[in-house]
C-alpha positions as a Markdown table, in Angstrom:
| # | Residue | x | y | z |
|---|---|---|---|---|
| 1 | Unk | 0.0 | 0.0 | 0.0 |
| 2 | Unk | 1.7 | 3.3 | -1.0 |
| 3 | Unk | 1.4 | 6.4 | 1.2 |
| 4 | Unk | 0.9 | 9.3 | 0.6 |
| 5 | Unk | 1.4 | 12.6 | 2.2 |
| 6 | Unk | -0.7 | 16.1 | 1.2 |
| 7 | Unk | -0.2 | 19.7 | 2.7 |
| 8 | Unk | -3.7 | 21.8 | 1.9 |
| 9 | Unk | -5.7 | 18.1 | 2.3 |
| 10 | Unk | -8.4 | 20.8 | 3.6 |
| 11 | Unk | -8.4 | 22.5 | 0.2 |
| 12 | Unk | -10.6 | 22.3 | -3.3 |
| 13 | Unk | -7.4 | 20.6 | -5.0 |
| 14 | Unk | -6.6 | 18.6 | -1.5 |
| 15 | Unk | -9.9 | 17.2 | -0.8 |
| 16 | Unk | -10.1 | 15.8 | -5.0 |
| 17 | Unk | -6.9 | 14.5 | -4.2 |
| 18 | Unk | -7.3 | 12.6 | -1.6 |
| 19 | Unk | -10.9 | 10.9 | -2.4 |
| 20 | Unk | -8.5 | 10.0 | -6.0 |
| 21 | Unk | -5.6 | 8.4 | -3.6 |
| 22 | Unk | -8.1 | 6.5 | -1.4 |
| 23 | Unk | -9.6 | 5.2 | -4.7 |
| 24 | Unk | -6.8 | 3.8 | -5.5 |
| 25 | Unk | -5.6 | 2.3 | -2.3 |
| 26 | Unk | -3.6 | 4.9 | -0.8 |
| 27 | Unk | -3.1 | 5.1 | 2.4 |
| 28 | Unk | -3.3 | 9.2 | 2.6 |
| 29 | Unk | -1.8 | 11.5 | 5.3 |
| 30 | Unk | -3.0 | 15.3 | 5.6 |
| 31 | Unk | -1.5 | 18.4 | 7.1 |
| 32 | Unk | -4.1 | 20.8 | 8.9 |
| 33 | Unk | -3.3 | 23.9 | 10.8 |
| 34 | Unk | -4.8 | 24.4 | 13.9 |
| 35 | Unk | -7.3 | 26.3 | 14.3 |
| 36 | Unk | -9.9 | 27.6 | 17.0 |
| 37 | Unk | -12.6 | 26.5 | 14.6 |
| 38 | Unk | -12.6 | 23.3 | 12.4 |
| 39 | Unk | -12.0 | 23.3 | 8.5 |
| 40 | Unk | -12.2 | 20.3 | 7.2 |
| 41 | Unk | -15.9 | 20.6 | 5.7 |
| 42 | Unk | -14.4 | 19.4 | 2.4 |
| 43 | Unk | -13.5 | 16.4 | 3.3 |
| 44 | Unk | -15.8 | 15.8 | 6.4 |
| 45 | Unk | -17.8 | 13.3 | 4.0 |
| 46 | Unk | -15.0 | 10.6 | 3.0 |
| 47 | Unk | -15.9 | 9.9 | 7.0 |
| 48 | Unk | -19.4 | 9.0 | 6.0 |
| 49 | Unk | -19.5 | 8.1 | 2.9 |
| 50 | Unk | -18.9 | 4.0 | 2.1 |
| 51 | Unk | -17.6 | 4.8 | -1.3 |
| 52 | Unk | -14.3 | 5.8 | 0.6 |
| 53 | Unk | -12.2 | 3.8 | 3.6 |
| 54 | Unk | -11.8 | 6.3 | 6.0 |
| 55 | Unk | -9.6 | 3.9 | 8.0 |
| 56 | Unk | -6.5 | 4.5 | 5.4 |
| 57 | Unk | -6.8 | 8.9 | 6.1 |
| 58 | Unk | -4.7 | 10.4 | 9.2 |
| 59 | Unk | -4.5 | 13.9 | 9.7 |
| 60 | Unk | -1.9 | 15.7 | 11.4 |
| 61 | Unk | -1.4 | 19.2 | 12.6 |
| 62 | Unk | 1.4 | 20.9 | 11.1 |
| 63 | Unk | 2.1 | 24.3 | 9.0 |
| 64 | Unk | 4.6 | 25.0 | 6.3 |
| 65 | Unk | 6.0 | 27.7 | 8.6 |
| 66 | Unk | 7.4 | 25.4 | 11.2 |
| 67 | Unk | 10.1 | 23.2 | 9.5 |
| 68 | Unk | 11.2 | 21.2 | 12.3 |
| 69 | Unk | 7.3 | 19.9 | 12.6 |
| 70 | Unk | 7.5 | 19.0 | 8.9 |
| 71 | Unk | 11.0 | 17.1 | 9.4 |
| 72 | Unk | 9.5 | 15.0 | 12.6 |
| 73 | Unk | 6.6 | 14.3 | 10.5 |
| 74 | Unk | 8.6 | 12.7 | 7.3 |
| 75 | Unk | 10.4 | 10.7 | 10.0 |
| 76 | Unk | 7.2 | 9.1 | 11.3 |
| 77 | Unk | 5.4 | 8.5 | 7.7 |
| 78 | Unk | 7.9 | 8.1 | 5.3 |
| 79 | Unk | 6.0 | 8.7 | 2.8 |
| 80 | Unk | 6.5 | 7.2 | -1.0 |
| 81 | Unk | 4.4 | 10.4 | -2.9 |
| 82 | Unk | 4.4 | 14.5 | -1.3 |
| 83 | Unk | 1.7 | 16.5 | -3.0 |
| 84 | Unk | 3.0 | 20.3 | -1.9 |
| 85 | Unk | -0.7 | 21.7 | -2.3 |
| 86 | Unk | -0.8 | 23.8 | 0.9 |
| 87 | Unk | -0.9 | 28.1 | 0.0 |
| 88 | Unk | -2.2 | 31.0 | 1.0 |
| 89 | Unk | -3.7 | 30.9 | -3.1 |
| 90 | Unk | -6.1 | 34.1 | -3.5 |
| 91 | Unk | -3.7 | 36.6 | -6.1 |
| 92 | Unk | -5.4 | 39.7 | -4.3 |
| 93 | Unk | -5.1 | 39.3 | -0.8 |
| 94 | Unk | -1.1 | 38.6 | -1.2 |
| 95 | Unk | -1.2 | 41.9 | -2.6 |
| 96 | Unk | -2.1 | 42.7 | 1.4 |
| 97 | Unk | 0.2 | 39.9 | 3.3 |
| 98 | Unk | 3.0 | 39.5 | 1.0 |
| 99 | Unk | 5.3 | 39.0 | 3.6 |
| 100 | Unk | 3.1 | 36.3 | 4.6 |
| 101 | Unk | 2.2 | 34.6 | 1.3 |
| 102 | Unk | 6.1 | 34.3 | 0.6 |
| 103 | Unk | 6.5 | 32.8 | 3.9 |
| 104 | Unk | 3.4 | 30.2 | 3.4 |
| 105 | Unk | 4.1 | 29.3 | -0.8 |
| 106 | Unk | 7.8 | 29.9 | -1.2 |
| 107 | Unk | 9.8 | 29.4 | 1.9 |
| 108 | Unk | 6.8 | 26.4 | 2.7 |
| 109 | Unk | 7.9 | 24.6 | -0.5 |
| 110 | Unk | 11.9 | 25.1 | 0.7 |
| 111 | Unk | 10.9 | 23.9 | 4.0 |
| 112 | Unk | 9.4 | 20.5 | 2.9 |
| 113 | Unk | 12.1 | 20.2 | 0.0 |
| 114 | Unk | 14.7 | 20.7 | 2.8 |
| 115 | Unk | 12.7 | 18.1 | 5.1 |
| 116 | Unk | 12.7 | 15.3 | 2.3 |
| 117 | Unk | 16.4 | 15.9 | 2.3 |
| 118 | Unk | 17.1 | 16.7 | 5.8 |
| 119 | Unk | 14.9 | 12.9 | 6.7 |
| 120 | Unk | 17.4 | 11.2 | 3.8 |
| 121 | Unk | 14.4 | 10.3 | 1.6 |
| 122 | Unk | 15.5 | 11.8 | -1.2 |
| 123 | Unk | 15.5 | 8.5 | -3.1 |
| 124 | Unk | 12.5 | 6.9 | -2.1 |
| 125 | Unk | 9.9 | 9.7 | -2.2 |
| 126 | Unk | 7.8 | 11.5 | -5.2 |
| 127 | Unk | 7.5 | 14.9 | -4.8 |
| 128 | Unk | 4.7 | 17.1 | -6.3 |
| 129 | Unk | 4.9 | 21.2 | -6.3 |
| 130 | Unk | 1.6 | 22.6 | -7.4 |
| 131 | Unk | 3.1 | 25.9 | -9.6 |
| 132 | Unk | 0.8 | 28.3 | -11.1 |
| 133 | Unk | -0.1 | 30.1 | -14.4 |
| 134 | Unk | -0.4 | 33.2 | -12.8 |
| 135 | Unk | 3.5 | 32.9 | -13.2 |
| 136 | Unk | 3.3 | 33.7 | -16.5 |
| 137 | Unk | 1.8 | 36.9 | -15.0 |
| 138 | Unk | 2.4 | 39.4 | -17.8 |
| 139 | Unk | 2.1 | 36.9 | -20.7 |
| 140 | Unk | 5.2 | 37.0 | -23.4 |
| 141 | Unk | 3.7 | 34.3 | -25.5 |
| 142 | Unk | -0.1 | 32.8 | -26.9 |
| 143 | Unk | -0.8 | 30.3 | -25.4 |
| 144 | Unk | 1.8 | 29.8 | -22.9 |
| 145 | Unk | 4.0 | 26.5 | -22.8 |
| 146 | Unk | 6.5 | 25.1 | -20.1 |
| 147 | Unk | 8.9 | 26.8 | -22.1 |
| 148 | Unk | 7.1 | 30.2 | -21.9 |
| 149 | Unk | 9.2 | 33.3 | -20.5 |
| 150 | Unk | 8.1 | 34.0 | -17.0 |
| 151 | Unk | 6.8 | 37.8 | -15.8 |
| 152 | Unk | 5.3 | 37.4 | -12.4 |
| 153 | Unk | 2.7 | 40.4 | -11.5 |
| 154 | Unk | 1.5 | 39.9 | -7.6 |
| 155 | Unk | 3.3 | 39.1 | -4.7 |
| 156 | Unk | 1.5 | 35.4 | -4.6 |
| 157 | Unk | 2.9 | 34.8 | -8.5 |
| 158 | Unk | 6.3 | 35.7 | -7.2 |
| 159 | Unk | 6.2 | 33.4 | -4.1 |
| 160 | Unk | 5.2 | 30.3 | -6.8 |
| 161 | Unk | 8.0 | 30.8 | -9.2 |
| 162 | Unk | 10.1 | 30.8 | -6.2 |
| 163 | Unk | 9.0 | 27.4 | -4.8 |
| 164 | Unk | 8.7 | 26.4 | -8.6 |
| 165 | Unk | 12.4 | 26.9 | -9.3 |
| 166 | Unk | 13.6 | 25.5 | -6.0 |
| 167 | Unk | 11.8 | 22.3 | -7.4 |
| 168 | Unk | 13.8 | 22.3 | -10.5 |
| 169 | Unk | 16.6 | 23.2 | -8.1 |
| 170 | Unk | 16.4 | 20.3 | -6.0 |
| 171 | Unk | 15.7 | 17.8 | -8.9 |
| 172 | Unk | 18.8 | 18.9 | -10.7 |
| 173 | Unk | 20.9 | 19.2 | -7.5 |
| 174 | Unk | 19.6 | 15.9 | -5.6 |
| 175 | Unk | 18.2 | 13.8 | -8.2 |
| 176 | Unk | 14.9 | 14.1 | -6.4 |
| 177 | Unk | 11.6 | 13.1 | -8.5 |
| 178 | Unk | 10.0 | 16.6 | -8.1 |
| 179 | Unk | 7.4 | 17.6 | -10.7 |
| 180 | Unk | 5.5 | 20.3 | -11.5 |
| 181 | Unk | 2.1 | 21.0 | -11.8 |
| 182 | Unk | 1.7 | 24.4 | -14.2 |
| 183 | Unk | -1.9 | 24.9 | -13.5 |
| 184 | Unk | -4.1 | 27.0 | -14.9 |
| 185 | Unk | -7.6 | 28.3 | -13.4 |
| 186 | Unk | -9.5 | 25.1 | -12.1 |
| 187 | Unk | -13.1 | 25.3 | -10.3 |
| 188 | Unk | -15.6 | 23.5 | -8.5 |
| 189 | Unk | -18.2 | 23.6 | -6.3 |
| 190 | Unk | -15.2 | 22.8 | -3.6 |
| 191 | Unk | -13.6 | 26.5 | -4.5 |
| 192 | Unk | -13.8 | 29.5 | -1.7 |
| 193 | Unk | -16.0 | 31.8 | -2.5 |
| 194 | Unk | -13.8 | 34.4 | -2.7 |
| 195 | Unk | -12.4 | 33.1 | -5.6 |
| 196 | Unk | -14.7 | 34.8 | -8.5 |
| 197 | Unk | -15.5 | 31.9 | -10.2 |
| 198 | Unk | -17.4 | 30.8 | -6.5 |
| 199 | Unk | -18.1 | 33.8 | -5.7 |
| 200 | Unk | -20.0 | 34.8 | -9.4 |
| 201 | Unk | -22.1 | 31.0 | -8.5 |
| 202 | Unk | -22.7 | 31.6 | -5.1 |
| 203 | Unk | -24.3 | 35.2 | -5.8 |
| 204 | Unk | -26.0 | 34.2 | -8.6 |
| 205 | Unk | -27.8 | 31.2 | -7.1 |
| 206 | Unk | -28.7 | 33.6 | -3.6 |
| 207 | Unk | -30.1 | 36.6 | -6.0 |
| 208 | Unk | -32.0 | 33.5 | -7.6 |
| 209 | Unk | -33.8 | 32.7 | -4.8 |
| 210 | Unk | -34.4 | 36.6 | -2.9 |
| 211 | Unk | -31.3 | 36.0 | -0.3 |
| 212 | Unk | -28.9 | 39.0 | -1.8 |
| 213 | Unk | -29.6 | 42.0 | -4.3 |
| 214 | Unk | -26.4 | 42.6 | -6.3 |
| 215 | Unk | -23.1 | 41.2 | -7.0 |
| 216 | Unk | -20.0 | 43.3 | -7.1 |
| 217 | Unk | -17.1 | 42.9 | -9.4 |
| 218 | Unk | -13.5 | 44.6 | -10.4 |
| 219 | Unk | -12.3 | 43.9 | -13.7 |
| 220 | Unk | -14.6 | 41.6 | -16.0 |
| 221 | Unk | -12.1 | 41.8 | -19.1 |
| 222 | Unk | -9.8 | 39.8 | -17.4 |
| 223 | Unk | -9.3 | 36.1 | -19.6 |
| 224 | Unk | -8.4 | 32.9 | -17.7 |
| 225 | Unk | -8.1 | 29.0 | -18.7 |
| 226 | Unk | -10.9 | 28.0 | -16.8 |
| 227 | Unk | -10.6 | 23.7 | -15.8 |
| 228 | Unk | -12.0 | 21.8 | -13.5 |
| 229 | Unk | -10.1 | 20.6 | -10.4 |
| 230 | Unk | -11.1 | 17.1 | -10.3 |
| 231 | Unk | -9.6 | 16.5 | -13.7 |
| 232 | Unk | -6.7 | 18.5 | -13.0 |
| 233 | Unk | -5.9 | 16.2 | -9.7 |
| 234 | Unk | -5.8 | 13.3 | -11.7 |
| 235 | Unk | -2.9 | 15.3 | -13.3 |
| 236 | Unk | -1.3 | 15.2 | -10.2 |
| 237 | Unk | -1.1 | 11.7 | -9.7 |
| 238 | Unk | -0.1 | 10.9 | -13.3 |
| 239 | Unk | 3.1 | 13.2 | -13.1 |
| 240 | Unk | 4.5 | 11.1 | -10.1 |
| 241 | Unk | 3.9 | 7.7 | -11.9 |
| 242 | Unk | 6.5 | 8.5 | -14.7 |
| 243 | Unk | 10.1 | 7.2 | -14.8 |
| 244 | Unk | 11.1 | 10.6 | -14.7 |
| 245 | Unk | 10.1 | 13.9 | -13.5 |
| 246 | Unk | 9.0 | 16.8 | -15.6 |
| 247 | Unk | 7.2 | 20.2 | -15.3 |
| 248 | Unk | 3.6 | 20.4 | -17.2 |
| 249 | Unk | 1.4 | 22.8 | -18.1 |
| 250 | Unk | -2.3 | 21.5 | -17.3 |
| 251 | Unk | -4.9 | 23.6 | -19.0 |
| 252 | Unk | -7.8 | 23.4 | -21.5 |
| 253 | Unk | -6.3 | 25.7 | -24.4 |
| 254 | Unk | -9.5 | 28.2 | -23.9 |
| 255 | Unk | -10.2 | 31.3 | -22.6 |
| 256 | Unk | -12.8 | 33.1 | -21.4 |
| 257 | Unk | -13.2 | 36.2 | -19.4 |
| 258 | Unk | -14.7 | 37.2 | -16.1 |
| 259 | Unk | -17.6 | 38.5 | -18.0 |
| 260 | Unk | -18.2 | 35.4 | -20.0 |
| 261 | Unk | -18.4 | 33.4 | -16.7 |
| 262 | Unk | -20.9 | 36.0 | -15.3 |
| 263 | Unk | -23.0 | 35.8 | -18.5 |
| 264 | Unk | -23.4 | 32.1 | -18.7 |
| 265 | Unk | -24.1 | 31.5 | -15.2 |
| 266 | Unk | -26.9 | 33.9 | -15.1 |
| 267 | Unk | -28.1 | 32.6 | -18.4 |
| 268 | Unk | -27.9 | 29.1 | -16.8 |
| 269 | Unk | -30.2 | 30.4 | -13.9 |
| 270 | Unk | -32.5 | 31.9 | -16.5 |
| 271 | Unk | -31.4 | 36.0 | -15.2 |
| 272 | Unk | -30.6 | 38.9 | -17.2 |
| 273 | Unk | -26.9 | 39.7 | -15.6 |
| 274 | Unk | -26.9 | 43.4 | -16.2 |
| 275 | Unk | -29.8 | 43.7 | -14.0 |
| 276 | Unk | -27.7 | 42.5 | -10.4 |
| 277 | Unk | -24.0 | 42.7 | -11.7 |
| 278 | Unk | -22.3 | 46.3 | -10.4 |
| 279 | Unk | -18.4 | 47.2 | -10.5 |
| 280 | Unk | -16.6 | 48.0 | -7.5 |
| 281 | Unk | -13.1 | 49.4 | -8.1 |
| 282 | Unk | -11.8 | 47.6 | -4.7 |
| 283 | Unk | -11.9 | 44.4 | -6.6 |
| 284 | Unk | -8.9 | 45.5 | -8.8 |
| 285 | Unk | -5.6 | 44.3 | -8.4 |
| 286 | Unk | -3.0 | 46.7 | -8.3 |
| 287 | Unk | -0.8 | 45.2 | -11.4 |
| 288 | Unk | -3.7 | 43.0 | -13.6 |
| 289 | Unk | -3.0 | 39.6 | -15.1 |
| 290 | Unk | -5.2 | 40.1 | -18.6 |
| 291 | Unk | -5.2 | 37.2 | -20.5 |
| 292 | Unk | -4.1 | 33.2 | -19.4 |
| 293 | Unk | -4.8 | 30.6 | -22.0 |
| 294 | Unk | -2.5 | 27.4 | -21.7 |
| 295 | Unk | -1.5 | 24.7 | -24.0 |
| 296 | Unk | -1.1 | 21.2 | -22.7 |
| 297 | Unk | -0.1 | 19.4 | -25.6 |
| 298 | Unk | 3.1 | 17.7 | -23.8 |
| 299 | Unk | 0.7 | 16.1 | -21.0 |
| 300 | Unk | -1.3 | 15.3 | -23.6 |
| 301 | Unk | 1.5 | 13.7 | -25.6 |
| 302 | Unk | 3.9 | 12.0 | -23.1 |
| 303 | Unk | 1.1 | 11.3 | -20.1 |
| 304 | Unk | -2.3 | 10.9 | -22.6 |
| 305 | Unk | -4.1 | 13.7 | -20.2 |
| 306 | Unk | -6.7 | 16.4 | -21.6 |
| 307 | Unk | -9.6 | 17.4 | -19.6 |
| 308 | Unk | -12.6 | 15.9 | -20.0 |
| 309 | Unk | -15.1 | 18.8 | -18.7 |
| 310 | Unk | -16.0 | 22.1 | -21.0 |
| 311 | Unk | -16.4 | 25.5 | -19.7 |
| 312 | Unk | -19.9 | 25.6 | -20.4 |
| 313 | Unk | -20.4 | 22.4 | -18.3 |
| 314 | Unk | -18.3 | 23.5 | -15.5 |
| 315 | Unk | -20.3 | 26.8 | -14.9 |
| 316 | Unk | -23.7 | 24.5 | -14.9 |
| 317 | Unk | -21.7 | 22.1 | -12.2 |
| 318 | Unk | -20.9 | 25.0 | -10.2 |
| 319 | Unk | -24.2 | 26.8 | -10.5 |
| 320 | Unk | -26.3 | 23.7 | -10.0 |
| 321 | Unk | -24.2 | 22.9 | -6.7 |
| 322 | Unk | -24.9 | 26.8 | -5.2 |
| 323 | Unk | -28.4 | 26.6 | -6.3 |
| 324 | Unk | -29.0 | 23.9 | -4.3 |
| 325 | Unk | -27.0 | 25.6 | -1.1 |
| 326 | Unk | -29.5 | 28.6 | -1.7 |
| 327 | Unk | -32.6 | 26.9 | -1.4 |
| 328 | Unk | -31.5 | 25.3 | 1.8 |
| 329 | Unk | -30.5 | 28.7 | 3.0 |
| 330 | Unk | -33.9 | 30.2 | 1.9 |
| 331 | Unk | -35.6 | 27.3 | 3.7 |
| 332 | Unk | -33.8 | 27.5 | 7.0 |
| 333 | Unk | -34.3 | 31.4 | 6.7 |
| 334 | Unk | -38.2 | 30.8 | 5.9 |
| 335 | Unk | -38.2 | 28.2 | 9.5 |
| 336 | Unk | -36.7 | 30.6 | 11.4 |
| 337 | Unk | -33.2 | 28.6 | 12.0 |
């Protein structure tokens, strides 16, 4: 039975990965920060649900701030695959902690590199590093490739290529197995809702059904490669089968702005957009990303991975998901609860 260990289990991308791993007869290991209140509604149902063996999942507490935690912990599991998932992820709010964001995604990933080391498992363990397309930032090619220049444009972007490079670092330097993960946008009813993909479904479905009046938005011209995160996981766990390790951009070769997102998920819910949607200039990032569209013809090519889900079926996945949180908010509000 191979083990394997995930930092941000709690997570949208965390909680796919781990139902995938217990699928295929992983024993999985989580790291979860503590925390005066309990986060783990993500994964809360692999508990109840038969489908899944909760007996083969073990969280731990632990932060990618505190290395010497990380190091006792690769003594005790000794694990055979690391999926580096944990971040603090939303672009804007790094603009606001940046010190803290570097601290969290890059010196984090130098941390558990260090640890894999440090524990001498170097040879035995898989290492994944979930990098970023916001990386590419201020884009110097269409459609962007693993070869594509980087131009990093927000303090969270910066932190990534960081722990991205230290990856490549410690492959070329140690002979570790480290891949990486370029991932575009991925959603799912899993994401935070301050994400605007979640946050765009979540309004939607409550001005749907009376709860809220108006969503607020910053820039709607904005273009991202818009996935979704259960096929990209599956990504994940093909990288670290390979022979050898390798850096690959996962992405749908689409994109589609903020706008278009709006416009098809109030079209989903049967609502003219212009009526609830209003701009709020607090929304805008102080240096933009514009456009994202990646091209994942080498995964395609060397690991036989495209995604299997279209845009237009990941917005009704999403909406359909919030819609349904809505009415049971709407009920509970109607009983008085």
């Amino acid at each position: 039975m191979k083990r394997a260990l995930i930092t941000g289990i709690t997570g949208q991308d965390g909680s796919y990965l781990a139902e995938l791993l217990l699928e295929k007869g992983y024993e999985v290991h989580g790291i979860i920060r503590r925390s005066s209140s309990f986060n783990t509604q993500r994964i809360d149902h692999i508990y109840t649900d038969p489908h899944f063996d909760d007996t083969r999942m073990f969280l731990h507490y632990g932060d990618l701030t505190d290395s010497v935690a990380l190091v006792k912990l690769l003594y005790d599991l000794k694990p055979d695959e690391i999926y580096n998932l944990g971040a603090q992820s939303h672009v804007r709010v790094s603009f606001d902690i940046p010190e803290s964001t570097g601290d969290i995604v890059g010196l984090g990933t130098q941390r558990i590199l260090e640890a894999i080391r440090e524990t001498g498992l170097v040879e035995k363990v898989r290492f994944y590093q979930a990098s970023s397309s916001e990386m590419y930032g201020k884009v110097q090619a269409v459609p962007q490739t693993e070869t594509t220049p980087f131009w990093p444009r927000s303090p969270y972007a910066c932190a990534k290529l960081y722990a991205h490079w230290l990856t490549v670092n410690y492959r070329e330097s140690y002979n570790l197995h480290a891949s990486s993960g370029i991932l575009f946008n991925h959603e799912s009813p899993r994401r935070g809702e301050t994400f605007v993909t979640r946050k765009i479904t979540r309004a939607a479905t409550r001005i749907k059904m009376g709860l809220q009046e108006h969503l607020y938005l910053g820039n709607m011209d904005a273009k991202r490669d818009w996935g979704y995160a259960k096929d990209y996981v599956e990504m994940m766990w093909m990288m670290l089968q390979q022979d050898k390790p390798d850096d690959y951009v996962i992405a749908t070769n689409e994109t589609h702005s903020v706008r278009e997102f709006v416009i098809e998920t109030f079209a989903h819910l049967g609502m003219d957009w212009e009526k609830y949607v209003k701009y709020d200039a607090r929304y805008e990032r102080p240096a933009e990303v514009e456009l994202l569209i990646g091209d994942p013809a080498k995964a395609k090519r060397q690991l036989g991975w495209e995604p299997k889900v279209t845009f237009k079926e990941l917005v009704k996945i999403m909406v359909d998901a919030d819609l349904k949180l809505a009415q049971t908010e709407k009920k509970m509000k109607e009983a008085g609860a």
